[in-house]
Backbone as JSON, one array per atom type, in Angstrom:
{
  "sequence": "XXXXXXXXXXXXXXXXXXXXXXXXXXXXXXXXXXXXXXXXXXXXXXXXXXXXXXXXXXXXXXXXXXXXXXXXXXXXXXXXXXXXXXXXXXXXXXXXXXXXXXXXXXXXXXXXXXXXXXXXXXXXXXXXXXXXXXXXXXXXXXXXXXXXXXXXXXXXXXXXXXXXXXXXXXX",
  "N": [[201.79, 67.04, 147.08], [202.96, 68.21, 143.89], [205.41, 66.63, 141.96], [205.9, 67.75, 139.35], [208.08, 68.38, 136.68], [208.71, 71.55, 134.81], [209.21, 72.41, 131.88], [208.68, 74.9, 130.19], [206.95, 77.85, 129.43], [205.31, 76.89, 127.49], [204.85, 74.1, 127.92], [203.58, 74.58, 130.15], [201.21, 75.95, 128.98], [199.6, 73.64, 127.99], [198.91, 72.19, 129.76], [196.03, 70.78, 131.5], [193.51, 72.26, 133.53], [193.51, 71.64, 135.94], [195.96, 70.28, 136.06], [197.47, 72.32, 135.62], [197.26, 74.04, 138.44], [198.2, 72.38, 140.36], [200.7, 72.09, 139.47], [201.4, 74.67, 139.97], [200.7, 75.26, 142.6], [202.71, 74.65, 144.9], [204.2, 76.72, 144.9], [203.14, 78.77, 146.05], [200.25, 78.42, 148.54], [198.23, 79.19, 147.71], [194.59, 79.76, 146.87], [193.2, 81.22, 145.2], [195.58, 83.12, 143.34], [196.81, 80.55, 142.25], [194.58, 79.48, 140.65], [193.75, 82.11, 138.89], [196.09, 82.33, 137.39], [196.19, 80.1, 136.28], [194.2, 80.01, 134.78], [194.23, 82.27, 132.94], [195.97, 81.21, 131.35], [196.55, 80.63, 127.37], [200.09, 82.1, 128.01], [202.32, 83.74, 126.4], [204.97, 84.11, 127.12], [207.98, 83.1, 129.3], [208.06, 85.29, 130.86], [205.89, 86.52, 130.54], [204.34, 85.12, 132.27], [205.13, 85.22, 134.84], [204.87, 88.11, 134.97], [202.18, 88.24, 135.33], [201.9, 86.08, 137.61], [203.07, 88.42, 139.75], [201.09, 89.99, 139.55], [198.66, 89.03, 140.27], [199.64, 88.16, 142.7], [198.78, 90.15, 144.07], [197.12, 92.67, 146.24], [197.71, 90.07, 148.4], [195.44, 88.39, 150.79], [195.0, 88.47, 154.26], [194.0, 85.98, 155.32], [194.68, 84.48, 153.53], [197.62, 84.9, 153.63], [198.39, 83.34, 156.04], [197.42, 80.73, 155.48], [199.07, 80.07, 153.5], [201.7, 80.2, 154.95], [201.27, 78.2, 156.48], [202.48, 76.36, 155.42], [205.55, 76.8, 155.46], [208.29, 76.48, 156.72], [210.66, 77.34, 159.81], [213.15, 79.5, 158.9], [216.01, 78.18, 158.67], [215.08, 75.58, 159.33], [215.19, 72.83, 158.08], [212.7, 71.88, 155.3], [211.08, 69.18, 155.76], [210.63, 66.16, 153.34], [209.73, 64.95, 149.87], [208.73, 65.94, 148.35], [207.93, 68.39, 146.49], [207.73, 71.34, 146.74], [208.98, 71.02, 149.55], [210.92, 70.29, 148.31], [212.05, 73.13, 147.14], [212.15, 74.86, 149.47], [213.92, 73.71, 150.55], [216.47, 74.47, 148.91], [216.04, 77.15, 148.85], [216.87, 77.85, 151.23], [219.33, 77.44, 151.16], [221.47, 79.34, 152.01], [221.5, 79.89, 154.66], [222.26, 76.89, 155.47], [224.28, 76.61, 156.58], [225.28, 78.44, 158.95], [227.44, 79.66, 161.76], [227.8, 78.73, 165.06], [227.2, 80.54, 166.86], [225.47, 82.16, 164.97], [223.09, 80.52, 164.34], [221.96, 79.87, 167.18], [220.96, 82.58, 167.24], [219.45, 82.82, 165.35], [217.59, 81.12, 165.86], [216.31, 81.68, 168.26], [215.46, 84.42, 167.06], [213.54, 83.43, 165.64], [211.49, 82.25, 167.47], [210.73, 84.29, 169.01], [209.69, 86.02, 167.1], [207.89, 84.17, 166.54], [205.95, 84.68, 169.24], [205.74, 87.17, 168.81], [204.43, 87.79, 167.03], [202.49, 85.55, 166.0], [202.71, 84.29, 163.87], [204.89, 82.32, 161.66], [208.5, 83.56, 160.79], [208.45, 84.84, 157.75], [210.79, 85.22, 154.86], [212.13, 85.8, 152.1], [214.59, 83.84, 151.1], [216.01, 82.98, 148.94], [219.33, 83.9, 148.11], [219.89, 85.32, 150.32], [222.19, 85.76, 152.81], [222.86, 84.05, 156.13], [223.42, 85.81, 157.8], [222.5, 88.13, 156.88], [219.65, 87.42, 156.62], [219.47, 87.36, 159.64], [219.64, 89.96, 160.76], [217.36, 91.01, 159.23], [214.99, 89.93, 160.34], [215.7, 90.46, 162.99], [215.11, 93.69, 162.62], [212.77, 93.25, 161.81], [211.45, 92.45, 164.08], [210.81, 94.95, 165.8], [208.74, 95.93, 164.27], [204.9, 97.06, 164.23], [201.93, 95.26, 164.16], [200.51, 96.43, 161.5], [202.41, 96.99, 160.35], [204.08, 95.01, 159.68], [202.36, 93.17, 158.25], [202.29, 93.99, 155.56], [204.49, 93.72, 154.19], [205.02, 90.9, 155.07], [203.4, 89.98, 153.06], [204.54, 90.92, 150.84], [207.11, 89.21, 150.79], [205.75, 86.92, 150.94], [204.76, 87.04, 147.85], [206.97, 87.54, 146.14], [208.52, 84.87, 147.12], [207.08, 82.9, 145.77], [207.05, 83.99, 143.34], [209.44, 83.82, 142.4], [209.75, 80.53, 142.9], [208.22, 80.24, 141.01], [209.27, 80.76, 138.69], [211.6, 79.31, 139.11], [210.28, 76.99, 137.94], [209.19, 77.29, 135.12], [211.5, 78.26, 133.96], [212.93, 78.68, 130.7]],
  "CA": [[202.26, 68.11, 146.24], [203.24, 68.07, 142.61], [206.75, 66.5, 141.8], [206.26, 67.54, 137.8], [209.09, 69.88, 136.44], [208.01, 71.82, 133.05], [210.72, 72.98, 131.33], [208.61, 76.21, 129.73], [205.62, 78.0, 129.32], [204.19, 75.85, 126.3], [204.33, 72.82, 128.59], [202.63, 74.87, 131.22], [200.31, 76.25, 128.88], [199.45, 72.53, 127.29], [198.58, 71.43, 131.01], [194.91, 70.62, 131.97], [193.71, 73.35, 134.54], [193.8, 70.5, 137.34], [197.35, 69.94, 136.19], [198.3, 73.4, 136.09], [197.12, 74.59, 139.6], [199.0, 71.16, 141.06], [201.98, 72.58, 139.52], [201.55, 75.6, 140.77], [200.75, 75.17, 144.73], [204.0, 74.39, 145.62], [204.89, 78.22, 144.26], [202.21, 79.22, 147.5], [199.62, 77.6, 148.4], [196.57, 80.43, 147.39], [193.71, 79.29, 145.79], [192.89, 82.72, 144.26], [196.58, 82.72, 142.74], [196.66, 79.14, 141.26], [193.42, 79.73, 139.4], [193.81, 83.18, 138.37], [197.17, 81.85, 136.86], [195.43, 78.88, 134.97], [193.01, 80.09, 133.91], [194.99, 83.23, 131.94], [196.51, 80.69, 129.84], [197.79, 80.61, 127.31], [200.95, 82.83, 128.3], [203.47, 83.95, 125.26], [206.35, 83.97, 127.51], [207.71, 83.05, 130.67], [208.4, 86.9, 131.09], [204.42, 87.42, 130.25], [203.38, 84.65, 133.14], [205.69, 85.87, 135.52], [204.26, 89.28, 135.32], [200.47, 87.98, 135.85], [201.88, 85.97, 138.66], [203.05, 89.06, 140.48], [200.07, 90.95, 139.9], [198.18, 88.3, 140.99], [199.87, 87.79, 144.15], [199.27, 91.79, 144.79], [198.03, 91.75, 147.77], [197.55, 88.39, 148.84], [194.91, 88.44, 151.86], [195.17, 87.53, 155.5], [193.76, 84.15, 154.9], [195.89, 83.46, 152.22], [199.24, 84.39, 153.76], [198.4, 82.23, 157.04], [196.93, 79.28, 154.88], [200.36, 79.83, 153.08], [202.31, 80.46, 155.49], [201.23, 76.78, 157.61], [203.98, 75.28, 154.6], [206.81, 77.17, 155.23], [209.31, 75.86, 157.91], [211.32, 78.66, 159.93], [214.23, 79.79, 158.7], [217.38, 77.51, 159.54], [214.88, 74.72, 159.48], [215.21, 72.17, 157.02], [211.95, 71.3, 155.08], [211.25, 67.25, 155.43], [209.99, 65.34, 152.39], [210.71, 64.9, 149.07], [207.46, 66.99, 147.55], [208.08, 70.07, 145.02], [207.7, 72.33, 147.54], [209.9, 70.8, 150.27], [212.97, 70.87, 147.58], [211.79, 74.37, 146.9], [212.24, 75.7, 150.44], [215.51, 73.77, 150.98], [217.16, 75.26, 147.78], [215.83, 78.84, 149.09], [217.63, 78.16, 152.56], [220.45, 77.0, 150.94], [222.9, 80.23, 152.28], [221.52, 79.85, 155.79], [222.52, 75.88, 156.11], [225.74, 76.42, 157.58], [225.86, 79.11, 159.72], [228.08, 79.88, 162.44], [226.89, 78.26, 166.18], [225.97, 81.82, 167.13], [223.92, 82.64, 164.51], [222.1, 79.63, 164.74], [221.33, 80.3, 168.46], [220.0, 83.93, 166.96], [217.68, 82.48, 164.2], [216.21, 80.07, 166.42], [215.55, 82.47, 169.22], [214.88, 85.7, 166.59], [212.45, 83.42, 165.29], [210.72, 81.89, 168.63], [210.76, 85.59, 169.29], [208.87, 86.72, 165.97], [206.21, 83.82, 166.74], [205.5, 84.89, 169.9], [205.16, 88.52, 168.72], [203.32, 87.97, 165.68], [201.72, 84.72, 165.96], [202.9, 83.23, 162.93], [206.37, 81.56, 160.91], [209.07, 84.57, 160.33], [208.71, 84.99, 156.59], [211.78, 86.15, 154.48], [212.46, 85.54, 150.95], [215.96, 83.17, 151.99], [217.02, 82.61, 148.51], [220.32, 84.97, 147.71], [220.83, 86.28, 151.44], [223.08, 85.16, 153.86], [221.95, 83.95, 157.09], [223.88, 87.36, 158.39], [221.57, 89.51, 156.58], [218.03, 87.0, 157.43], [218.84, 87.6, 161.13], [219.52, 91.33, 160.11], [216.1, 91.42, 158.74], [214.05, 89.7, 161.22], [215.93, 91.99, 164.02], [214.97, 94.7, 162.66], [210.96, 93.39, 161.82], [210.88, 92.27, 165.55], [210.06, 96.0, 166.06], [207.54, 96.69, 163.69], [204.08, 96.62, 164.67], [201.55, 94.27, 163.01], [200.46, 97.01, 160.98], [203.63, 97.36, 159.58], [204.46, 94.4, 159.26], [201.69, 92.52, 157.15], [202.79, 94.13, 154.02], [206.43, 92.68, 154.68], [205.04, 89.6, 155.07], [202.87, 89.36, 151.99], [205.63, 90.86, 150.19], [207.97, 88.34, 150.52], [205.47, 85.42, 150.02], [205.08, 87.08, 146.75], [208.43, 87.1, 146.25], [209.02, 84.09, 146.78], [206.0, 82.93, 144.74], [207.2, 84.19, 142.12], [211.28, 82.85, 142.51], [209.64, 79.39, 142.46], [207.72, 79.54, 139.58], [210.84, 80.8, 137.64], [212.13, 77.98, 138.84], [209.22, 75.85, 137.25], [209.2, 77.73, 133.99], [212.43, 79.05, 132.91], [212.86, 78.65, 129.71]],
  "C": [[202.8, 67.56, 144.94], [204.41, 67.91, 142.83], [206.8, 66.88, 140.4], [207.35, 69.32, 137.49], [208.77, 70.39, 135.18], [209.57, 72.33, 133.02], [210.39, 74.49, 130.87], [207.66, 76.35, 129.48], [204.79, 77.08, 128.39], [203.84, 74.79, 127.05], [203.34, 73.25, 129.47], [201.15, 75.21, 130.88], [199.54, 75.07, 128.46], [199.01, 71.62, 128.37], [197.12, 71.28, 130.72], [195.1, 71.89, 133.41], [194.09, 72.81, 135.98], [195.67, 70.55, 137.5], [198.23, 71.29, 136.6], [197.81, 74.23, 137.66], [197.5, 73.85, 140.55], [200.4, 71.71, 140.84], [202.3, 73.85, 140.47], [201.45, 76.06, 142.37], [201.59, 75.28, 145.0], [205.22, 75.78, 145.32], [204.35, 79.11, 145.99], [201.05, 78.24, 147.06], [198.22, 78.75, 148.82], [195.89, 79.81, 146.47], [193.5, 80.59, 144.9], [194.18, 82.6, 143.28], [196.51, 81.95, 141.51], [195.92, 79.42, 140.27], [193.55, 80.82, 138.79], [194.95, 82.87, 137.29], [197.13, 80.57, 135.37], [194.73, 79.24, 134.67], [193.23, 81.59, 132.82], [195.59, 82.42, 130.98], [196.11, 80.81, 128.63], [198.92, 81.89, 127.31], [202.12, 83.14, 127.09], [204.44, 83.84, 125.45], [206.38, 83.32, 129.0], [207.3, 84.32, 131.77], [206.4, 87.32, 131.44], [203.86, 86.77, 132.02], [204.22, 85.26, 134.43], [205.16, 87.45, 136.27], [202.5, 89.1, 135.88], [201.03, 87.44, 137.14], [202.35, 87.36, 139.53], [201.52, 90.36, 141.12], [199.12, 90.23, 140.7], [198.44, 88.34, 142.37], [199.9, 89.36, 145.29], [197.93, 92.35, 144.97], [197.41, 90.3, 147.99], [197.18, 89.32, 150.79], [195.35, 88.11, 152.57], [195.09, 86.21, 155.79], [194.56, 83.78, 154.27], [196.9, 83.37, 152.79], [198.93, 83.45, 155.21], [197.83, 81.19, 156.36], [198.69, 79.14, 154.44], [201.81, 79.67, 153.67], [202.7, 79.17, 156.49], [202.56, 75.65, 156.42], [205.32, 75.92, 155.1], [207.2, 76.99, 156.7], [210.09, 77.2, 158.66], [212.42, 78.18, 159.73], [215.18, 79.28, 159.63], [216.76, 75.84, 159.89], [215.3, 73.72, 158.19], [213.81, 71.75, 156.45], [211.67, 69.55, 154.7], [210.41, 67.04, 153.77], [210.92, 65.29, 151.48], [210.01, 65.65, 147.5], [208.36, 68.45, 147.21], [208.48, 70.88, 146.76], [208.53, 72.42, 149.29], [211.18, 70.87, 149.67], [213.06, 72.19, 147.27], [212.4, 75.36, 148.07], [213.8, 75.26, 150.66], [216.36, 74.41, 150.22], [217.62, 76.55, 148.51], [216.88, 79.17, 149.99], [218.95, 77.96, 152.37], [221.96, 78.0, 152.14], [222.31, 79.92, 154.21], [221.79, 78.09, 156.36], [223.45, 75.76, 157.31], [226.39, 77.7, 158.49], [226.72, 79.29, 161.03], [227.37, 79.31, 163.74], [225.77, 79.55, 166.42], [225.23, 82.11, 166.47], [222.85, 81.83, 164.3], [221.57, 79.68, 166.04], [220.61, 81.68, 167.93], [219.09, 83.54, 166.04], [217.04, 82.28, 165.09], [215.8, 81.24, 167.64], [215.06, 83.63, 168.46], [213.5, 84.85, 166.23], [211.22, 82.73, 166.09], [210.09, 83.62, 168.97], [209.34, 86.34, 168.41], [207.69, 85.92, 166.16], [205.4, 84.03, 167.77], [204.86, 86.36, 169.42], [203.88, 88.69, 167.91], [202.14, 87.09, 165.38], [201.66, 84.08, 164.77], [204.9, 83.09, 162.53], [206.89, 83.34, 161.01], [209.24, 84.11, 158.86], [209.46, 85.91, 155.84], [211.83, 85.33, 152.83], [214.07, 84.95, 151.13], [216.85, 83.46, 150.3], [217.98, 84.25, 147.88], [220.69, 85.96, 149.22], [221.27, 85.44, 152.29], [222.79, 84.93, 155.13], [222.3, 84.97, 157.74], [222.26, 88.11, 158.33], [220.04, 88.94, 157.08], [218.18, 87.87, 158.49], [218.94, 89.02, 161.11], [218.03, 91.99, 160.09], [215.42, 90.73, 159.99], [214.28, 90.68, 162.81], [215.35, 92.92, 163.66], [213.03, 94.76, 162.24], [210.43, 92.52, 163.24], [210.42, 93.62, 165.66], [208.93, 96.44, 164.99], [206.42, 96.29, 164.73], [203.38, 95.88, 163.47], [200.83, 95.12, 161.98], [201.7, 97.23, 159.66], [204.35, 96.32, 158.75], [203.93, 92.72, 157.97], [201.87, 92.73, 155.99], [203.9, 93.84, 153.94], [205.92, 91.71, 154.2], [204.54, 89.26, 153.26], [203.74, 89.73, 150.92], [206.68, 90.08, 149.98], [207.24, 87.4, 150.08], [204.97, 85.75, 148.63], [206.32, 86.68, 145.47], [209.07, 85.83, 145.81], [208.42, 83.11, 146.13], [206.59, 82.79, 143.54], [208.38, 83.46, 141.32], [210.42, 81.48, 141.78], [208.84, 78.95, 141.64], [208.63, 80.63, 138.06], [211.22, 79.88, 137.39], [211.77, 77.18, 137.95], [209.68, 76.14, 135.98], [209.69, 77.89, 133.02], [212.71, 78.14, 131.89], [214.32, 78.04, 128.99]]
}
């Protein structure tokens, strides 16, 4: 994965397309995305790329969110390395490091729980909620059905898509 940090769209737009769809993986890891994203350059703002990335990521297929979905660690895990996209996820988890014993016994079983139901990671957009409110949210998308709950999902890895190429970008 890409370790390069831009500081703002000009650098991003001043990339090579190779370079800019390396940067960008570690935002999700969609090929449709990436390229759609590089290959709109050049962007006037961060504000402008920002908005292509959401449209872009709207909807993000079945394939895509399980290709995307094989990076992301469950919630309360820590992501190992030292790749973009492993400091990306720990950042996100930041409010759920230190939770309480019990609610660490409820992640880890809400989210043993959610992979049995669903057959993949519990995906939540972590950064800015409290590990209260995660297990909150995954309680309450243990009952959906998978109908219900595929647009959840791809909603957040938009989401959070988008968060981490703020990160990249801002200005």
């Amino acid at each position: 994965m890409s370790t390069v940090v831009v500081t703002g769209v000009d650098a991003f737009n001043a990339m090579s397309r190779d370079e800019a769809i390396a940067l960008l993986r570690p935002c999700v890891d969609v090929d449709r995305w990436c390229a759609e994203l590089a290959d709109a350059r050049p962007f006037a703002s961060a504000e402008l790329l920002l908005a292509a990335a959401e449209l872009a990521a709207s909807p993000f297929e079945a394939d895509e969110i399980e290709r995307a979905l094989a990076h992301h660690p469950r919630i309360g895990d820590r992501a190992a390395g030292t790749h973009t996209e492993a400091r990306l996820s720990r950042a996100e988890q930041a409010g759920v490091d230190r939770p309480d014993a019990a609610v660490s016994a409820a992640l880890l079983e809400g989210n043993l729980a959610y992979e049995r139901r669903f057959g993949r990671v519990f995906l939540i957009r972590a950064a800015g909620r409290s590990a209260g409110e995660i297990l909150a949210a995954l309680d309450e998308r243990l009952g959906n059905t998978d109908e219900q709950e595929a647009p959840i999902v791809a909603d957040q890895l938009r989401q959070i898509a988008v968060l981490r190429l703020k990160g990249i970008v801002a200005p």
